[in-house]
Short mmCIF file of N, CA and C in Angstrom, two decimals:
data_model
loop_
_atom_site.label_atom_id
_atom_site.label_comp_id
_atom_site.label_asym_id
_atom_site.label_seq_id
_atom_site.Cartn_x
_atom_site.Cartn_y
_atom_site.Cartn_z
N UNK A 1 -5.04 13.33 -18.30
CA UNK A 1 -5.39 13.05 -16.92
C UNK A 1 -5.34 11.54 -16.70
N UNK A 2 -4.85 11.13 -15.55
CA UNK A 2 -4.77 9.71 -15.22
C UNK A 2 -6.16 9.15 -14.91
N UNK A 3 -6.27 7.84 -14.90
CA UNK A 3 -7.54 7.21 -14.53
C UNK A 3 -7.90 7.61 -13.10
N UNK A 4 -6.91 7.60 -12.22
CA UNK A 4 -7.15 7.99 -10.83
C UNK A 4 -7.70 9.42 -10.77
N UNK A 5 -7.11 10.32 -11.53
CA UNK A 5 -7.57 11.71 -11.56
C UNK A 5 -8.98 11.83 -12.09
N UNK A 6 -9.31 11.03 -13.13
CA UNK A 6 -10.66 11.07 -13.69
C UNK A 6 -11.69 10.55 -12.69
N UNK A 7 -11.34 9.48 -11.99
CA UNK A 7 -12.26 8.93 -10.98
C UNK A 7 -12.47 9.96 -9.87
N UNK A 8 -11.38 10.53 -9.40
CA UNK A 8 -11.46 11.56 -8.35
C UNK A 8 -12.35 12.72 -8.80
N UNK A 9 -12.15 13.18 -10.04
CA UNK A 9 -12.92 14.30 -10.58
C UNK A 9 -14.40 13.95 -10.70
N UNK A 10 -14.69 12.76 -11.19
CA UNK A 10 -16.08 12.32 -11.35
C UNK A 10 -16.79 12.23 -10.00
N UNK A 11 -16.11 11.68 -9.02
CA UNK A 11 -16.69 11.57 -7.68
C UNK A 11 -16.99 12.96 -7.13
N UNK A 12 -16.06 13.88 -7.30
CA UNK A 12 -16.27 15.24 -6.79
C UNK A 12 -17.36 15.96 -7.57
N UNK A 13 -17.32 15.86 -8.90
CA UNK A 13 -18.30 16.55 -9.75
C UNK A 13 -19.73 16.15 -9.44
N UNK A 14 -19.93 14.86 -9.22
CA UNK A 14 -21.28 14.34 -9.00
C UNK A 14 -21.60 14.14 -7.52
N UNK A 15 -20.67 14.58 -6.68
CA UNK A 15 -20.85 14.47 -5.22
C UNK A 15 -21.24 13.05 -4.81
N UNK A 16 -20.48 12.09 -5.30
CA UNK A 16 -20.78 10.68 -5.04
C UNK A 16 -20.29 10.22 -3.67
N UNK A 17 -19.27 10.89 -3.15
CA UNK A 17 -18.71 10.49 -1.86
C UNK A 17 -17.94 11.64 -1.25
N UNK A 18 -17.87 11.61 0.08
CA UNK A 18 -17.09 12.58 0.85
C UNK A 18 -16.04 11.80 1.65
N UNK A 19 -15.23 12.51 2.41
CA UNK A 19 -14.18 11.88 3.21
C UNK A 19 -14.71 10.80 4.15
N UNK A 20 -15.89 11.01 4.71
CA UNK A 20 -16.43 10.07 5.67
C UNK A 20 -17.42 9.07 5.07
N UNK A 21 -17.57 9.09 3.75
CA UNK A 21 -18.49 8.15 3.09
C UNK A 21 -17.91 6.74 3.15
N UNK A 22 -18.69 5.83 3.71
CA UNK A 22 -18.29 4.42 3.77
C UNK A 22 -18.84 3.71 2.54
N UNK A 23 -17.93 3.11 1.78
CA UNK A 23 -18.25 2.51 0.48
C UNK A 23 -18.03 1.00 0.53
N UNK A 24 -19.01 0.25 0.04
CA UNK A 24 -18.83 -1.18 -0.21
C UNK A 24 -18.51 -1.31 -1.69
N UNK A 25 -17.47 -2.06 -2.00
CA UNK A 25 -17.09 -2.27 -3.39
C UNK A 25 -17.65 -3.60 -3.85
N UNK A 26 -18.54 -3.56 -4.86
CA UNK A 26 -19.08 -4.78 -5.46
C UNK A 26 -17.99 -5.34 -6.36
N UNK A 27 -17.52 -6.54 -6.04
CA UNK A 27 -16.39 -7.13 -6.75
C UNK A 27 -16.81 -8.43 -7.42
N UNK A 28 -16.82 -8.41 -8.75
CA UNK A 28 -17.16 -9.63 -9.49
C UNK A 28 -15.93 -10.49 -9.74
N UNK A 29 -14.78 -9.85 -9.74
CA UNK A 29 -13.54 -10.54 -10.08
C UNK A 29 -13.07 -10.18 -11.47
N UNK A 30 -13.90 -9.46 -12.22
CA UNK A 30 -13.52 -9.00 -13.55
C UNK A 30 -12.65 -7.76 -13.48
N UNK A 31 -12.10 -7.40 -14.61
CA UNK A 31 -11.17 -6.27 -14.67
C UNK A 31 -11.78 -4.97 -14.18
N UNK A 32 -13.04 -4.70 -14.53
CA UNK A 32 -13.68 -3.44 -14.15
C UNK A 32 -13.78 -3.30 -12.64
N UNK A 33 -14.26 -4.33 -11.97
CA UNK A 33 -14.47 -4.22 -10.53
C UNK A 33 -13.14 -4.29 -9.77
N UNK A 34 -12.17 -5.03 -10.28
CA UNK A 34 -10.86 -5.06 -9.63
C UNK A 34 -10.21 -3.69 -9.73
N UNK A 35 -10.29 -3.07 -10.91
CA UNK A 35 -9.75 -1.71 -11.08
C UNK A 35 -10.45 -0.74 -10.14
N UNK A 36 -11.77 -0.85 -10.02
CA UNK A 36 -12.52 0.02 -9.13
C UNK A 36 -12.04 -0.14 -7.69
N UNK A 37 -11.86 -1.37 -7.24
CA UNK A 37 -11.39 -1.61 -5.89
C UNK A 37 -10.02 -0.97 -5.68
N UNK A 38 -9.13 -1.15 -6.62
CA UNK A 38 -7.78 -0.57 -6.51
C UNK A 38 -7.84 0.96 -6.46
N UNK A 39 -8.67 1.55 -7.31
CA UNK A 39 -8.81 3.01 -7.31
C UNK A 39 -9.41 3.53 -6.01
N UNK A 40 -10.41 2.86 -5.50
CA UNK A 40 -11.03 3.30 -4.25
C UNK A 40 -10.07 3.13 -3.07
N UNK A 41 -9.22 2.11 -3.12
CA UNK A 41 -8.20 1.97 -2.07
C UNK A 41 -7.23 3.14 -2.12
N UNK A 42 -6.87 3.58 -3.31
CA UNK A 42 -6.00 4.75 -3.45
C UNK A 42 -6.68 5.99 -2.88
N UNK A 43 -7.96 6.14 -3.19
CA UNK A 43 -8.71 7.28 -2.64
C UNK A 43 -8.80 7.20 -1.12
N UNK A 44 -8.92 5.99 -0.60
CA UNK A 44 -8.96 5.83 0.85
C UNK A 44 -7.61 6.22 1.44
N UNK A 45 -6.53 5.80 0.81
CA UNK A 45 -5.19 6.16 1.29
C UNK A 45 -4.98 7.67 1.28
N UNK A 46 -5.65 8.34 0.33
CA UNK A 46 -5.56 9.80 0.24
C UNK A 46 -6.55 10.49 1.19
N UNK A 47 -7.32 9.70 1.93
CA UNK A 47 -8.27 10.27 2.90
C UNK A 47 -9.53 10.82 2.28
N UNK A 48 -9.88 10.33 1.09
CA UNK A 48 -11.04 10.90 0.39
C UNK A 48 -12.32 10.07 0.51
N UNK A 49 -12.21 8.80 0.85
CA UNK A 49 -13.37 7.93 1.11
C UNK A 49 -12.93 6.87 2.11
N UNK A 50 -13.90 6.12 2.61
CA UNK A 50 -13.63 4.98 3.49
C UNK A 50 -14.16 3.73 2.81
N UNK A 51 -13.29 2.79 2.49
CA UNK A 51 -13.74 1.51 1.92
C UNK A 51 -14.13 0.62 3.10
N UNK A 52 -15.43 0.37 3.22
CA UNK A 52 -15.96 -0.40 4.33
C UNK A 52 -15.74 -1.89 4.14
N UNK A 53 -15.64 -2.33 2.89
CA UNK A 53 -15.45 -3.74 2.61
C UNK A 53 -15.76 -4.07 1.18
N UNK A 54 -15.68 -5.35 0.90
CA UNK A 54 -15.85 -5.89 -0.45
C UNK A 54 -17.02 -6.87 -0.42
N UNK A 55 -17.86 -6.82 -1.45
CA UNK A 55 -19.00 -7.73 -1.54
C UNK A 55 -18.97 -8.46 -2.88
N UNK A 56 -19.12 -9.79 -2.82
CA UNK A 56 -19.14 -10.60 -4.05
C UNK A 56 -20.40 -11.46 -4.05
N UNK A 57 -21.12 -11.40 -5.16
CA UNK A 57 -22.33 -12.21 -5.31
C UNK A 57 -22.08 -13.28 -6.37
N UNK A 58 -22.24 -14.53 -5.99
CA UNK A 58 -22.06 -15.67 -6.88
C UNK A 58 -23.43 -16.07 -7.43
N UNK A 59 -23.63 -15.84 -8.72
CA UNK A 59 -24.90 -16.16 -9.39
C UNK A 59 -25.05 -17.65 -9.70
N UNK A 60 -23.96 -18.39 -9.54
CA UNK A 60 -23.94 -19.84 -9.81
C UNK A 60 -24.35 -20.15 -11.25
N UNK A 61 -23.97 -19.30 -12.18
CA UNK A 61 -24.34 -19.50 -13.58
C UNK A 61 -23.21 -20.07 -14.43
N UNK A 62 -21.97 -19.93 -13.97
CA UNK A 62 -20.83 -20.39 -14.75
C UNK A 62 -20.01 -21.40 -13.96
N UNK A 63 -19.39 -22.33 -14.66
CA UNK A 63 -18.54 -23.31 -13.95
C UNK A 63 -17.42 -22.63 -13.14
N UNK A 64 -16.94 -21.49 -13.59
CA UNK A 64 -15.84 -20.80 -12.89
C UNK A 64 -16.32 -19.91 -11.75
N UNK A 65 -17.61 -19.90 -11.46
CA UNK A 65 -18.16 -18.97 -10.47
C UNK A 65 -17.53 -19.15 -9.10
N UNK A 66 -17.30 -20.37 -8.68
CA UNK A 66 -16.70 -20.58 -7.35
C UNK A 66 -15.25 -20.12 -7.33
N UNK A 67 -14.54 -20.25 -8.46
CA UNK A 67 -13.17 -19.73 -8.53
C UNK A 67 -13.16 -18.21 -8.45
N UNK A 68 -14.13 -17.57 -9.10
CA UNK A 68 -14.26 -16.11 -9.01
C UNK A 68 -14.48 -15.69 -7.56
N UNK A 69 -15.33 -16.42 -6.87
CA UNK A 69 -15.64 -16.11 -5.48
C UNK A 69 -14.38 -16.22 -4.61
N UNK A 70 -13.60 -17.26 -4.82
CA UNK A 70 -12.36 -17.43 -4.06
C UNK A 70 -11.35 -16.34 -4.40
N UNK A 71 -11.26 -15.98 -5.68
CA UNK A 71 -10.36 -14.89 -6.08
C UNK A 71 -10.73 -13.61 -5.35
N UNK A 72 -12.01 -13.30 -5.32
CA UNK A 72 -12.48 -12.08 -4.66
C UNK A 72 -12.20 -12.12 -3.16
N UNK A 73 -12.42 -13.27 -2.56
CA UNK A 73 -12.14 -13.44 -1.12
C UNK A 73 -10.65 -13.20 -0.85
N UNK A 74 -9.80 -13.81 -1.68
CA UNK A 74 -8.36 -13.67 -1.50
C UNK A 74 -7.90 -12.23 -1.73
N UNK A 75 -8.48 -11.56 -2.73
CA UNK A 75 -8.10 -10.17 -3.01
C UNK A 75 -8.49 -9.26 -1.84
N UNK A 76 -9.69 -9.44 -1.32
CA UNK A 76 -10.12 -8.64 -0.17
C UNK A 76 -9.19 -8.89 1.02
N UNK A 77 -8.83 -10.14 1.24
CA UNK A 77 -7.93 -10.46 2.36
C UNK A 77 -6.57 -9.83 2.15
N UNK A 78 -6.07 -9.84 0.92
CA UNK A 78 -4.75 -9.25 0.65
C UNK A 78 -4.76 -7.74 0.88
N UNK A 79 -5.92 -7.11 0.75
CA UNK A 79 -6.06 -5.68 1.01
C UNK A 79 -6.51 -5.41 2.45
N UNK A 80 -6.64 -6.48 3.23
CA UNK A 80 -7.07 -6.38 4.63
C UNK A 80 -8.42 -5.69 4.76
N UNK A 81 -9.36 -6.09 3.88
CA UNK A 81 -10.70 -5.52 3.88
C UNK A 81 -11.72 -6.60 4.23
N UNK A 82 -12.76 -6.25 4.97
CA UNK A 82 -13.83 -7.21 5.23
C UNK A 82 -14.45 -7.71 3.92
N UNK A 83 -14.88 -8.96 3.93
CA UNK A 83 -15.44 -9.58 2.73
C UNK A 83 -16.78 -10.21 3.06
N UNK A 84 -17.78 -9.88 2.25
CA UNK A 84 -19.12 -10.44 2.40
C UNK A 84 -19.48 -11.12 1.08
N UNK A 85 -20.03 -12.32 1.17
CA UNK A 85 -20.39 -13.03 -0.05
C UNK A 85 -21.68 -13.82 0.16
N UNK A 86 -22.31 -14.14 -0.95
CA UNK A 86 -23.48 -14.99 -0.94
C UNK A 86 -23.57 -15.65 -2.31
N UNK A 87 -24.25 -16.78 -2.37
CA UNK A 87 -24.43 -17.50 -3.62
C UNK A 87 -25.90 -17.90 -3.74
N UNK A 88 -26.45 -17.68 -4.92
CA UNK A 88 -27.84 -18.04 -5.20
C UNK A 88 -27.88 -18.72 -6.56
N UNK A 89 -28.63 -19.81 -6.66
CA UNK A 89 -28.83 -20.46 -7.95
C UNK A 89 -29.83 -19.62 -8.74
N UNK A 90 -29.31 -18.66 -9.47
CA UNK A 90 -30.14 -17.69 -10.17
C UNK A 90 -30.99 -18.35 -11.25
N UNK A 91 -30.45 -19.35 -11.92
CA UNK A 91 -31.24 -20.04 -12.96
C UNK A 91 -32.48 -20.68 -12.34
N UNK A 92 -32.34 -21.31 -11.18
CA UNK A 92 -33.49 -21.92 -10.50
C UNK A 92 -34.46 -20.84 -10.03
N UNK A 93 -33.93 -19.73 -9.52
CA UNK A 93 -34.79 -18.62 -9.10
C UNK A 93 -35.60 -18.09 -10.29
N UNK A 94 -34.94 -17.96 -11.44
CA UNK A 94 -35.61 -17.45 -12.64
C UNK A 94 -36.75 -18.40 -13.06
N UNK A 95 -36.45 -19.69 -13.06
CA UNK A 95 -37.50 -20.67 -13.43
C UNK A 95 -38.67 -20.59 -12.46
N UNK A 96 -38.37 -20.54 -11.17
CA UNK A 96 -39.42 -20.49 -10.16
C UNK A 96 -40.29 -19.25 -10.24
N UNK A 97 -39.67 -18.13 -10.57
CA UNK A 97 -40.40 -16.87 -10.64
C UNK A 97 -40.92 -16.58 -12.05
N UNK A 98 -40.56 -17.45 -13.00
CA UNK A 98 -40.95 -17.28 -14.41
C UNK A 98 -40.53 -15.92 -14.96
N UNK A 99 -39.25 -15.60 -14.70
CA UNK A 99 -38.65 -14.39 -15.23
C UNK A 99 -37.35 -14.77 -15.94
N UNK A 100 -36.80 -13.83 -16.65
CA UNK A 100 -35.53 -14.11 -17.34
C UNK A 100 -34.41 -14.26 -16.32
N UNK A 101 -33.35 -14.91 -16.74
CA UNK A 101 -32.17 -15.04 -15.87
C UNK A 101 -31.63 -13.67 -15.53
N UNK A 102 -31.65 -12.75 -16.49
CA UNK A 102 -31.13 -11.40 -16.25
C UNK A 102 -31.92 -10.70 -15.14
N UNK A 103 -33.25 -10.81 -15.19
CA UNK A 103 -34.09 -10.18 -14.17
C UNK A 103 -33.84 -10.83 -12.81
N UNK A 104 -33.81 -12.15 -12.77
CA UNK A 104 -33.57 -12.86 -11.51
C UNK A 104 -32.19 -12.51 -10.96
N UNK A 105 -31.19 -12.42 -11.82
CA UNK A 105 -29.83 -12.10 -11.38
C UNK A 105 -29.76 -10.69 -10.81
N UNK A 106 -30.36 -9.75 -11.51
CA UNK A 106 -30.34 -8.36 -11.05
C UNK A 106 -31.07 -8.22 -9.70
N UNK A 107 -32.23 -8.86 -9.58
CA UNK A 107 -33.00 -8.79 -8.35
C UNK A 107 -32.21 -9.38 -7.18
N UNK A 108 -31.64 -10.55 -7.38
CA UNK A 108 -30.88 -11.21 -6.31
C UNK A 108 -29.62 -10.43 -5.96
N UNK A 109 -28.93 -9.93 -6.98
CA UNK A 109 -27.69 -9.17 -6.74
C UNK A 109 -27.97 -7.88 -5.99
N UNK A 110 -29.01 -7.15 -6.39
CA UNK A 110 -29.34 -5.90 -5.70
C UNK A 110 -29.72 -6.15 -4.25
N UNK A 111 -30.49 -7.19 -4.01
CA UNK A 111 -30.88 -7.52 -2.63
C UNK A 111 -29.64 -7.87 -1.80
N UNK A 112 -28.73 -8.65 -2.38
CA UNK A 112 -27.49 -9.00 -1.68
C UNK A 112 -26.66 -7.76 -1.38
N UNK A 113 -26.49 -6.89 -2.37
CA UNK A 113 -25.65 -5.70 -2.16
C UNK A 113 -26.24 -4.79 -1.09
N UNK A 114 -27.55 -4.73 -1.01
CA UNK A 114 -28.18 -3.93 0.06
C UNK A 114 -27.90 -4.57 1.42
N UNK A 115 -27.99 -5.89 1.51
CA UNK A 115 -27.67 -6.57 2.77
C UNK A 115 -26.20 -6.35 3.14
N UNK A 116 -25.32 -6.44 2.16
CA UNK A 116 -23.88 -6.23 2.41
C UNK A 116 -23.62 -4.80 2.88
N UNK A 117 -24.28 -3.84 2.25
CA UNK A 117 -24.13 -2.44 2.64
C UNK A 117 -24.51 -2.26 4.10
N UNK A 118 -25.64 -2.83 4.48
CA UNK A 118 -26.10 -2.72 5.87
C UNK A 118 -25.14 -3.43 6.82
N UNK A 119 -24.74 -4.63 6.46
CA UNK A 119 -23.85 -5.44 7.31
C UNK A 119 -22.52 -4.73 7.56
N UNK A 120 -22.00 -4.05 6.55
CA UNK A 120 -20.70 -3.37 6.67
C UNK A 120 -20.82 -1.93 7.14
N UNK A 121 -22.03 -1.48 7.41
CA UNK A 121 -22.23 -0.12 7.91
C UNK A 121 -21.83 0.94 6.91
N UNK A 122 -22.11 0.68 5.64
CA UNK A 122 -21.74 1.61 4.58
C UNK A 122 -22.96 2.41 4.13
N UNK A 123 -22.68 3.52 3.47
CA UNK A 123 -23.78 4.34 2.96
C UNK A 123 -24.00 4.15 1.47
N UNK A 124 -22.99 3.67 0.75
CA UNK A 124 -23.12 3.48 -0.70
C UNK A 124 -22.43 2.20 -1.13
N UNK A 125 -22.83 1.73 -2.32
CA UNK A 125 -22.19 0.59 -2.97
C UNK A 125 -21.62 1.09 -4.29
N UNK A 126 -20.36 0.78 -4.54
CA UNK A 126 -19.72 1.16 -5.80
C UNK A 126 -19.65 -0.07 -6.70
N UNK A 127 -20.08 0.11 -7.94
CA UNK A 127 -20.01 -0.97 -8.93
C UNK A 127 -19.20 -0.49 -10.13
N UNK A 128 -18.46 -1.40 -10.73
CA UNK A 128 -17.65 -1.04 -11.89
C UNK A 128 -18.23 -1.61 -13.16
N UNK A 129 -18.33 -0.78 -14.16
CA UNK A 129 -18.81 -1.22 -15.47
C UNK A 129 -17.96 -0.56 -16.53
N UNK A 130 -17.82 -1.24 -17.65
CA UNK A 130 -17.09 -0.64 -18.77
C UNK A 130 -18.03 0.17 -19.63
N UNK A 131 -17.46 0.96 -20.49
CA UNK A 131 -18.24 1.89 -21.32
C UNK A 131 -19.30 1.18 -22.16
N UNK A 132 -19.00 -0.05 -22.61
CA UNK A 132 -19.94 -0.72 -23.52
C UNK A 132 -20.93 -1.64 -22.80
N UNK A 133 -20.97 -1.60 -21.47
CA UNK A 133 -21.97 -2.38 -20.74
C UNK A 133 -23.36 -1.85 -21.09
N UNK A 134 -24.32 -2.76 -21.12
CA UNK A 134 -25.69 -2.38 -21.38
C UNK A 134 -26.46 -2.38 -20.07
N UNK A 135 -27.16 -1.30 -19.80
CA UNK A 135 -27.94 -1.21 -18.55
C UNK A 135 -29.34 -1.73 -18.79
#
């Protein structure tokens, strides 16, 4: 089975989306999220979901973070999809809240994705992770 077929099957099996489900794609710029965006666009072309837009959160943790943000903006534009972005100095947030960078990043990212979902009028947010990601 192709990757596209597996994604389609997983969505149907777990009832993750219907034809009228508006999906925001969380796009980091990495291979997982780019592949997810491409697959969801194929599903949209097949009339199986509606991609409402693309959301990118810049954690400001790496020197390349602004380049990632621009890549995501350009990719969304090339697909003619709305793009929502925000940037937060997560390291400063972590210090201020006396939590780990991971906790501060997750909290800020989840809050941003919820705002993006609302702004784009979507019902769900799709995120891409590889098999060896740790939750």
